[in-house]
Short mmCIF file of C-alpha atoms in Angstrom, two decimals:
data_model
loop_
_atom_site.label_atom_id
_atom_site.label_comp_id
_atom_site.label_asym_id
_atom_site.label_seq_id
_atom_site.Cartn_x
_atom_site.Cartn_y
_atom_site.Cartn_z
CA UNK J 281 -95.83 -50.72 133.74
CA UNK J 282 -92.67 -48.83 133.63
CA UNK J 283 -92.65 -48.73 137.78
CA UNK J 284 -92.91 -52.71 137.21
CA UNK J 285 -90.08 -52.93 134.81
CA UNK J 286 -87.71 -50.71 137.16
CA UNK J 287 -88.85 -52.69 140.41
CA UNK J 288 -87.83 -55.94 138.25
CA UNK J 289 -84.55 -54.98 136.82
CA UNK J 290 -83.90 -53.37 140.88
CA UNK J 291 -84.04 -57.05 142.28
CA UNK J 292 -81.77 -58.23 139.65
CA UNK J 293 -79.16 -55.90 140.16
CA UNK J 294 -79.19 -56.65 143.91
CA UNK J 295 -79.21 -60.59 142.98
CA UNK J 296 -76.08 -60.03 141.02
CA UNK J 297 -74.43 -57.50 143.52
CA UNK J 298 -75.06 -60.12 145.89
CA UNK J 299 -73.22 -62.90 144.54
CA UNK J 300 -70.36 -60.53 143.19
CA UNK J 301 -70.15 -60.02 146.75
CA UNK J 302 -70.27 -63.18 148.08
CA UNK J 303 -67.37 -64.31 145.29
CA UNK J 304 -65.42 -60.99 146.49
CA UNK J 305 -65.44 -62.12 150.31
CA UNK J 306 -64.02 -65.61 148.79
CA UNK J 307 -61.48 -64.37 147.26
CA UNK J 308 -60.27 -61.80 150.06
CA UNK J 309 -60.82 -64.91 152.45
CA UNK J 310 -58.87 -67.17 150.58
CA UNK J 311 -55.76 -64.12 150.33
CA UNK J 312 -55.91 -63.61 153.87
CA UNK J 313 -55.33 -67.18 154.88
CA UNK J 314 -52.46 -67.33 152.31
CA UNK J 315 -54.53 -69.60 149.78
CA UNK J 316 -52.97 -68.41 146.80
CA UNK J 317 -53.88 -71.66 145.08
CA UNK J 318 -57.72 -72.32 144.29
CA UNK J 319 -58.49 -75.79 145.56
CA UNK J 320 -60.92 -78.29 144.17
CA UNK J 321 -63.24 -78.02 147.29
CA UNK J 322 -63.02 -74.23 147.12
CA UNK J 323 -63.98 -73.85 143.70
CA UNK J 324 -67.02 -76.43 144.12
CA UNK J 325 -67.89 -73.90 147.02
CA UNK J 326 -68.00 -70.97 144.81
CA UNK J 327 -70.04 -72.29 142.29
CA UNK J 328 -72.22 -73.72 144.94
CA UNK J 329 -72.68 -70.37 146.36
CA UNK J 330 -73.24 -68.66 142.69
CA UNK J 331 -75.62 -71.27 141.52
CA UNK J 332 -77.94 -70.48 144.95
CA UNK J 333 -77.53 -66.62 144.23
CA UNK J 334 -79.03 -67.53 140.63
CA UNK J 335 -81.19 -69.86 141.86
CA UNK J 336 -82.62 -67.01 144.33
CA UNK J 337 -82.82 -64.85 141.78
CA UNK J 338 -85.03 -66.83 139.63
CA UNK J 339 -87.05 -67.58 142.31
CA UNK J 340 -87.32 -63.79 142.82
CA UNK J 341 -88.24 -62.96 139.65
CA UNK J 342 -90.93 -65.23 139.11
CA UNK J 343 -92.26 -64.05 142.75
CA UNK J 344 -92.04 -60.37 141.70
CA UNK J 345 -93.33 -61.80 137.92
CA UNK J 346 -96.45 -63.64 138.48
CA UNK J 347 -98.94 -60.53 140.14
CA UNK J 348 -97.35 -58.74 137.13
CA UNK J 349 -98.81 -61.08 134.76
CA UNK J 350 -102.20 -61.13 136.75
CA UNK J 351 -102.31 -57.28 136.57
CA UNK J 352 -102.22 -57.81 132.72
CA UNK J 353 -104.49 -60.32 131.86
CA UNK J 354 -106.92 -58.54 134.22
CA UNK J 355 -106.20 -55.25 132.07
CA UNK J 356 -106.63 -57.37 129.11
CA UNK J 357 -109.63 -58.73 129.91
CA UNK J 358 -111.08 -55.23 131.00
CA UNK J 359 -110.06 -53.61 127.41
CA UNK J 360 -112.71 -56.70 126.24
CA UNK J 361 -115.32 -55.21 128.08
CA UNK J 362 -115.02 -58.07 131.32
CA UNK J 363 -115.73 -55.39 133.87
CA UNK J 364 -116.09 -57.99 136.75
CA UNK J 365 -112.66 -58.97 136.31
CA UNK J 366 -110.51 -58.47 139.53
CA UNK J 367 -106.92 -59.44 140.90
CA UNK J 368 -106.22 -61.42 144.15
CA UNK J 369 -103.15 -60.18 145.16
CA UNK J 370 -102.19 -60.40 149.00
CA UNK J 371 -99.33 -58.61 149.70
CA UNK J 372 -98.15 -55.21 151.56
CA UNK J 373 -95.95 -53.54 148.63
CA UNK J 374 -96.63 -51.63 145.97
CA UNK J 375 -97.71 -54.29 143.56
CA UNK J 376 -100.59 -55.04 146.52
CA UNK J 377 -101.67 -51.61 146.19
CA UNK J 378 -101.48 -51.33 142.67
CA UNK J 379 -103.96 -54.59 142.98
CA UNK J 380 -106.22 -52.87 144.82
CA UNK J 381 -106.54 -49.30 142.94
CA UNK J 382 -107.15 -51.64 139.91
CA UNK J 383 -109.75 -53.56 141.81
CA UNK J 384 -111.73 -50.17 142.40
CA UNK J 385 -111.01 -48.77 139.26
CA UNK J 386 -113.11 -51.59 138.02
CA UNK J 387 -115.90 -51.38 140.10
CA UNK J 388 -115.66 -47.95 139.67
CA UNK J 389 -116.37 -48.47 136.16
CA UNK J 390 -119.25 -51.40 136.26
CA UNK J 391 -121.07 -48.81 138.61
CA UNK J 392 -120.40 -45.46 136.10
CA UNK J 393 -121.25 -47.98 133.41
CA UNK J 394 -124.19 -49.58 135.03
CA UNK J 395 -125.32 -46.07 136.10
CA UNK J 396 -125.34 -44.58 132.15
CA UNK J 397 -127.12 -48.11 130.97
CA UNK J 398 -129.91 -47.28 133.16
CA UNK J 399 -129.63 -43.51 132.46
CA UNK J 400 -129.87 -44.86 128.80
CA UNK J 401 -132.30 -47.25 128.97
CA UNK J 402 -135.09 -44.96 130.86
CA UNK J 403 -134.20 -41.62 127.96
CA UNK J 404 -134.78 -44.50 125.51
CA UNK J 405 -138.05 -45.23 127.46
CA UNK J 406 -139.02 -41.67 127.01
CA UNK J 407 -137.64 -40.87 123.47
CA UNK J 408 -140.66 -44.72 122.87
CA UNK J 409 -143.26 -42.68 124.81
CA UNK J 410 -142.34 -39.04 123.45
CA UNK J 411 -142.76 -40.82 119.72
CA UNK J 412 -145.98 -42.87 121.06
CA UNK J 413 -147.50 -39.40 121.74
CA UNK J 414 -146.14 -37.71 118.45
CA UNK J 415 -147.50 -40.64 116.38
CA UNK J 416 -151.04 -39.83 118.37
CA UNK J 417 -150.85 -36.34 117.91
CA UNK J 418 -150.12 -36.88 114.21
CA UNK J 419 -152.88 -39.26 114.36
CA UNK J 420 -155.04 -36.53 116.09
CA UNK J 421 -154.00 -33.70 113.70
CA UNK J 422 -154.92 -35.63 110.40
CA UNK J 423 -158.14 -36.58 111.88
CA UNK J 424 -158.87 -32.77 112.50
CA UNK J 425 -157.25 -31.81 108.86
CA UNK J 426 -159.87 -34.07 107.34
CA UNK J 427 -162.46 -32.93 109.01
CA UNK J 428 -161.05 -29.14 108.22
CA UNK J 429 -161.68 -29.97 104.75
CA UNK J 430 -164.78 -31.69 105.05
CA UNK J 431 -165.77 -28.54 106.87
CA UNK J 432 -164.56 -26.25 104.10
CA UNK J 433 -165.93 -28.06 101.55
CA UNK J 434 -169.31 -27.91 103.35
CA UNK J 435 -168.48 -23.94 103.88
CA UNK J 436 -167.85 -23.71 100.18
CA UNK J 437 -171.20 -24.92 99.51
CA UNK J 438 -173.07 -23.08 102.00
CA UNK J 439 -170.72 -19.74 100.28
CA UNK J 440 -172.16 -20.50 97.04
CA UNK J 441 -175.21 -20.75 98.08
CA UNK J 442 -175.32 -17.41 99.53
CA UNK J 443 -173.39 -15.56 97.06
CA UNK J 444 -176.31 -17.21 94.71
CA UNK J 445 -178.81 -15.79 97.45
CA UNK J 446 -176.29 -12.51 97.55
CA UNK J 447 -176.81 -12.24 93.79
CA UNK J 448 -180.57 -12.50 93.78
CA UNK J 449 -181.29 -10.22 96.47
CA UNK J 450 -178.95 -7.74 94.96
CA UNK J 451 -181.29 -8.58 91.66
CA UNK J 452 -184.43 -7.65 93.61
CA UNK J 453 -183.19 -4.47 95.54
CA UNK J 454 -181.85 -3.28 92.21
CA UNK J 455 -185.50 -3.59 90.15
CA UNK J 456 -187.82 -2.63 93.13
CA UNK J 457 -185.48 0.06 93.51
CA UNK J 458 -186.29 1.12 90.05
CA UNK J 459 -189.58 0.22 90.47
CA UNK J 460 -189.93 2.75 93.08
CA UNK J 461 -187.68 5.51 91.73
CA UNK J 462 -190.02 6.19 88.64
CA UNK J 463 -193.53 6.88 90.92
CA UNK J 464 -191.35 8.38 93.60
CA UNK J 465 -189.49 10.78 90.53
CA UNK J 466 -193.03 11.85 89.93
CA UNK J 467 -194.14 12.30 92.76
CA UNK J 468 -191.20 14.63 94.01
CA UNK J 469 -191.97 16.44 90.50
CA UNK J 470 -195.25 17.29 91.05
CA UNK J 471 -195.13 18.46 94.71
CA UNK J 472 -191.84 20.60 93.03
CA UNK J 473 -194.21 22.12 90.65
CA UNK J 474 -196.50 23.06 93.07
CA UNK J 475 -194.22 24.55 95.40
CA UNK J 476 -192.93 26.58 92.35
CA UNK J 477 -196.65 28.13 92.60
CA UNK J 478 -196.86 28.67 88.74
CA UNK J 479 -200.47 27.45 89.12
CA UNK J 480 -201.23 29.66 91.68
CA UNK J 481 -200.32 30.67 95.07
CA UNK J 482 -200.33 28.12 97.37
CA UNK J 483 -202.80 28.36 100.74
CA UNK J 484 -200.71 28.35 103.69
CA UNK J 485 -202.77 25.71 105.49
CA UNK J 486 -201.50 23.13 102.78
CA UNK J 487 -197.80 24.50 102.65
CA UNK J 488 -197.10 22.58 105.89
CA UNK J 489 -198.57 19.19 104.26
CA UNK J 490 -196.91 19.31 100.96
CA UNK J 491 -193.18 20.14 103.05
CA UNK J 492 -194.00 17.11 105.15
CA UNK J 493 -194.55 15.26 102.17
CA UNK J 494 -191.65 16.61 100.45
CA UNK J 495 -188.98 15.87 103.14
CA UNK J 496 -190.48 12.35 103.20
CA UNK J 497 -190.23 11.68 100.02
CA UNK J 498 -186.69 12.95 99.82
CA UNK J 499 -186.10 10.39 102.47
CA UNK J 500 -187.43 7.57 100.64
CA UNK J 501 -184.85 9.23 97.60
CA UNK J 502 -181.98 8.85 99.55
CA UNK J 503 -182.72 5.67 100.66
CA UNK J 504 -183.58 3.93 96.99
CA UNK J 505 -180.25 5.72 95.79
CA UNK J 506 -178.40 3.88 98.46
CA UNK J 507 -179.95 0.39 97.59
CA UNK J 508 -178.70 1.22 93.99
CA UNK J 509 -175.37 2.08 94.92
CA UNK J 510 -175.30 -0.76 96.75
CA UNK J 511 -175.88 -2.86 93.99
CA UNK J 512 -173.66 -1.15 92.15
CA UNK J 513 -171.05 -1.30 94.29
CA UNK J 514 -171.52 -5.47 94.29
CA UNK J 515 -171.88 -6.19 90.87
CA UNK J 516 -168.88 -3.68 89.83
CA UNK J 517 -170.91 -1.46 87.65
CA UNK J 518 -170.26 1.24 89.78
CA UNK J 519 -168.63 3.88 87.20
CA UNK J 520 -166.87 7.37 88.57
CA UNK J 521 -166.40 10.43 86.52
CA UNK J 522 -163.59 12.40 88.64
CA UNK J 523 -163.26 15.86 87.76
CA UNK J 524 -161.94 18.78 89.63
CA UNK J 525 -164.69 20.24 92.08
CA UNK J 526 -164.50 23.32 94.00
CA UNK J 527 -165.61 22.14 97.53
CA UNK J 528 -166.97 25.43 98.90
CA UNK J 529 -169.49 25.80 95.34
CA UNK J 530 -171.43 22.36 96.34
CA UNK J 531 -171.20 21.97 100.07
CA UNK J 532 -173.93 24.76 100.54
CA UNK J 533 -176.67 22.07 98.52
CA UNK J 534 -175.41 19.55 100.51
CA UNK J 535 -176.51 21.46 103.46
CA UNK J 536 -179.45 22.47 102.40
CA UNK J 537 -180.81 19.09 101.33
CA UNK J 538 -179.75 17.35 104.74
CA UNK J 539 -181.24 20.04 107.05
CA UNK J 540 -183.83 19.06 109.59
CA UNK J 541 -186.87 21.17 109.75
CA UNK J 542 -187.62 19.19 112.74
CA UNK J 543 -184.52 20.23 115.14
CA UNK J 544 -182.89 23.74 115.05
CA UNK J 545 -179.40 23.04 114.13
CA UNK J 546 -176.31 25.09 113.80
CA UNK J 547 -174.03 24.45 110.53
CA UNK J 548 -170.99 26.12 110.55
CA UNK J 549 -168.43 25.54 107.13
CA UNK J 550 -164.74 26.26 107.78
CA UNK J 551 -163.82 25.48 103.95
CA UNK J 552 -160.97 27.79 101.89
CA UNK J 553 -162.96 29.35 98.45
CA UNK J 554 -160.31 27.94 96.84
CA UNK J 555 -159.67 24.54 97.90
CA UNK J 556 -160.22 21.90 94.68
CA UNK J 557 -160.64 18.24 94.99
CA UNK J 558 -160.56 15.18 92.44
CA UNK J 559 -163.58 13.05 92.67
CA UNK J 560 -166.78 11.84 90.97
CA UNK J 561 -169.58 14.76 92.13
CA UNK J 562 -172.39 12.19 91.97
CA UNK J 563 -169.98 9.93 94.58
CA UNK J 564 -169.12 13.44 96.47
CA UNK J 565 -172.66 14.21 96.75
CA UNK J 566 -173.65 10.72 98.56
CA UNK J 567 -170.92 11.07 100.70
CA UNK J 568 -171.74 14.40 102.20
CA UNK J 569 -175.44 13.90 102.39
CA UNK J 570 -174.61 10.55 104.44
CA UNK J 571 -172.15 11.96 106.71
CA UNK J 572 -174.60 15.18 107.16
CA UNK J 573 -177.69 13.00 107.41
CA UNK J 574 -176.17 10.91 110.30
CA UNK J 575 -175.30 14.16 111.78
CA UNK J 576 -178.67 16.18 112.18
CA UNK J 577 -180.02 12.20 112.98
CA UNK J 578 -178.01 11.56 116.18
CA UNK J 579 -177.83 15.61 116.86
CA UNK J 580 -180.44 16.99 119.73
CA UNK J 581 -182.50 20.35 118.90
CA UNK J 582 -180.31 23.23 119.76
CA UNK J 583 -176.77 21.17 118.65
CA UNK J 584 -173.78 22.26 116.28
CA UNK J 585 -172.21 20.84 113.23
CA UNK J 586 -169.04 22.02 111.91
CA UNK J 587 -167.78 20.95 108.08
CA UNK J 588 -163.67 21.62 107.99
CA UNK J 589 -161.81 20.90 105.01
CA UNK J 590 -158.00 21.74 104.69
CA UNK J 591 -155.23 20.65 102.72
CA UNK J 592 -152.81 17.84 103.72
CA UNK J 593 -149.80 16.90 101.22
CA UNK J 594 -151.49 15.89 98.23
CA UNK J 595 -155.38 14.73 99.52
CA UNK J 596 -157.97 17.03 100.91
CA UNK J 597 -158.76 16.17 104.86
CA UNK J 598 -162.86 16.84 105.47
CA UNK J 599 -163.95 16.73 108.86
CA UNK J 600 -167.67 16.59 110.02
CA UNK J 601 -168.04 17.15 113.70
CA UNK J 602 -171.32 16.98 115.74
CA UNK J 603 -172.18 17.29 119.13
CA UNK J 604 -174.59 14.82 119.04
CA UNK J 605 -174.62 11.16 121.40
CA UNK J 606 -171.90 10.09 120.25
CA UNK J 607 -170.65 6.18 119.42
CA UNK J 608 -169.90 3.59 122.27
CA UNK J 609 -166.55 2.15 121.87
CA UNK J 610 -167.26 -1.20 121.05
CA UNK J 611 -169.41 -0.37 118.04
CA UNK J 612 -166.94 1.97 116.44
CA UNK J 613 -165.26 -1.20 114.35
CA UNK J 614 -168.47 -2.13 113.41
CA UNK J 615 -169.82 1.29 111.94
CA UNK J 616 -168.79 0.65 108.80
CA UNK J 617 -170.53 -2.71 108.11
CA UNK J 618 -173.43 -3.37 105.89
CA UNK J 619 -177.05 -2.84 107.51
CA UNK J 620 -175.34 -2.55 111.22
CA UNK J 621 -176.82 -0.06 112.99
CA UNK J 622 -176.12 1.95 116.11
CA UNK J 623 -179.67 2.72 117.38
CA UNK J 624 -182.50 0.94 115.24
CA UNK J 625 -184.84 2.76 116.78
CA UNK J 626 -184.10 6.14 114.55
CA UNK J 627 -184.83 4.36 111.75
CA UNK J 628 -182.07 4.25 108.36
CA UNK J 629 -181.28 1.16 106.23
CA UNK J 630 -177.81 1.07 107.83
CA UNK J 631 -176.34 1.03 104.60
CA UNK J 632 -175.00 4.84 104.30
CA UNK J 633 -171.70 4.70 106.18
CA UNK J 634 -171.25 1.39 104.38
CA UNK J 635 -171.80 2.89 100.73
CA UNK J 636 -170.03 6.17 101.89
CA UNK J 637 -166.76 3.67 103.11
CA UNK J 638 -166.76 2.37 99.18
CA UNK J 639 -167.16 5.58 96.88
CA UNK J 640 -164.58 6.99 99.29
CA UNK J 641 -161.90 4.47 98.79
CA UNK J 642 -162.91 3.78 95.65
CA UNK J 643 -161.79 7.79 95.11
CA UNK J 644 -158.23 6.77 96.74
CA UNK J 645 -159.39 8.00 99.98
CA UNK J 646 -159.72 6.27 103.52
CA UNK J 647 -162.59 7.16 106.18
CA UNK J 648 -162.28 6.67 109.81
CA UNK J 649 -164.35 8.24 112.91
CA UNK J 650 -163.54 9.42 116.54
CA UNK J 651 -166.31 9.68 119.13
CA UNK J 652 -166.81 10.20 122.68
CA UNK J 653 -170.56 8.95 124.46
CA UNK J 654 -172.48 12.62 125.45
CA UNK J 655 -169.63 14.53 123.35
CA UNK J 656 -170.70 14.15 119.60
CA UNK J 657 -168.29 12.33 116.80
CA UNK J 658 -166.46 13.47 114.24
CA UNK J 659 -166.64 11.74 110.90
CA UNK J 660 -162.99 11.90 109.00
CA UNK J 661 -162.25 11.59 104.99
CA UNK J 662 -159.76 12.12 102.09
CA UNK J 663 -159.89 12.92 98.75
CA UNK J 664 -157.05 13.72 96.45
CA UNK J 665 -156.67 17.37 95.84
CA UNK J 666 -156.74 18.78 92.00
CA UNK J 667 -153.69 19.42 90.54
CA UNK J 668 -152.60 20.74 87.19
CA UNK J 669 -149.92 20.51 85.05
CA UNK J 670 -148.27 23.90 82.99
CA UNK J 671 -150.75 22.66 79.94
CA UNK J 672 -153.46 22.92 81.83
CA UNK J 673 -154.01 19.01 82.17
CA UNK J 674 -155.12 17.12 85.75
CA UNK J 675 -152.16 15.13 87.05
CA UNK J 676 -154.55 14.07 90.59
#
């Protein structure tokens, strides 16, 4: 606008300049030819001439005016939003051009416009479909959260039911165990007594019997004492006594109750004579004899077992290593699970390394294994190690 205001006021000047000119040239005329006095016909000449040098520069004006005022209500109509609006200006100067850079400008504009409508128009398309699909999801995922809790309701039920089934199997291992402890308690009494020989020496040809039946019947022990630590263990009426033990007094007993008459086995004890440990002895008894059993079980005739015990920071680390079979890898996770077992062919209740998992972390310890197939296993535990204060007192 300011080019159009200096192009205006331009032609003016040069309107005026003309006619100041043109009076000039009369005057110096009228000098020359020695008309000193202004005559009536001059004078009617010189306004003649003035009045067409206004005249002409009205006439320019409102030439040089009018695109002007085209150029503005186009602008004005495009600042409403009339993007089709255009100027028909025919002419060569700048004004022309002006004309036509508007004229593109504008199309310019209807097309960038145009273009983000449609750009706007198909993301509002997707943002419809994108919610369509969110309101079917949601539609999908309350569906599958009702029938998530119509499932665990029907879970809960079937949960009940076997904790109720849990409860009354746990009832019946716990009185047939009983049951079968008292005959079986008698049983191992007598065939004690007679291998005490206070009756009499005992013939050699029924030695052999009796130690068969002896062994057996300390296998049928083991396996009732499980079941009832077992139940124990369920209901939470297992009670521990811990008192300090002196590992190398007891393991001996442990050995000697595990060994297999069956298999020649090596047992070789790697324990310090004065190396104490915290726990229940009943619990420490049933852990040993499981860990041992297992290990004369899964050990061929002529194999080793090694018990290690050594002191780590404040717990007791026991090792028993065998060179037995060994455990494949994918049943190692699974070792310590109620009634799994490796190899139900060798017989077991596949409850000991469960029971022996509980009374040791019920002792504050943790239990783990590493094996290798053809190489044996080793069987890992802690126990806290006894410690006493200056009055004498445990502090484990």
């Amino acid at each position: 606008m300011s080019r159009f205001r200096s192009l205006f006021r331009f032609h003016i000047r040069l309107t005026f300049k003309l006619i100041v000119l043109i009076v000039f040239l009369l005057l110096m005329g009228s000098t020359i030819f020695g008309w000193f006095c202004i005559t009536k016909d001059f004078l009617l000449l010189g306004l003649a001439v003035i009045g067409v040098g206004v005249l002409l520069a009205l006439i320019s004006s409102r030439i040089l005016l009018l695109p002007i005022g085209k150029l503005i209500v186009a602008m004005k109509n495009v600042a409403k939003g009339e993007l089709g609006q255009t100027v028909n200006i025919q002419s060569g100067d700048e004004i022309g051009d002006l004309a036509k850079a508007f004229n593109q400008m504008t199309f310019h504009l209807r097309e960038s416009i145009d273009h983000l409508q449609r750009n706007v128009e198909g993301r509002t398309r997707q943002l419809a479909e994108t919610v369509e699909e969110l309101n079917q999801t949601k539609i999908s995922h309350q569906k599958i959260l009702k029938d998530l809790k119509s499932t665990q309701r029907e879970l809960e039920k079937v949960n009940h039911k076997l904790m109720e089934v849990d409860l009354t199997k746990l009832i019946f291992i716990g009185n047939t165990s009983h049951e079968l402890k008292t005959p079986l308690t008698a049983i191992k009494a007598n065939i004690d007594f007679i291998f005490s020989e206070k009756e009499g020496k005992l013939p050699d040809y029924l030695r052999f019997h009796l130690s068969v039946i002896q062994r057996n019947t300390n296998r049928i022990q083991m396996s009732i004492d499980r079941l009832l630590n077992l139940t124990r263990i369920k209901s939470g009426h297992l009670h521990l006594y811990r008192e300090p033990i002196r590992l190398s007094a007891v393991v001996g007993g442990y050995i000697d109750e595990t060994r297999s008459e069956d298999k020649h086995l090596s047992v070789e004890v790697d324990i310090p004579e004065d190396l104490f440990i915290y726990a229940d002895k009943n619990g420490l008894h049933d852990i040993f004899t499981n860990l041992l059993s297992n290990a004369c079980k899964f050990t061929s005739d002529g194999g080793q077992i090694k018990i290690i015990a050594s002191q780590e920071d404040e717990y007791i680390l026991h090792e028993i290593r065998d060179t037995g079979i060994g455990i494949p890898e994918d049943k190692i996770e699974r070792i310590f699970d109620e009634f799994y077992q490796i190899d139900g062919k060798r017989g077991g209740t596949g409850l000991g390394l469960a029971i022996t998992k509980r009374l040791v972390e019920e002792q504050d310890g943790k239990i783990w294994v590493e094996s290798q197939i053809g190489k044996g296993s080793s069987f890992f535990f802690t126990l806290p190690r006894f410690k006493e204060d200056k009055d004498g007192r445990s502090t484990s």
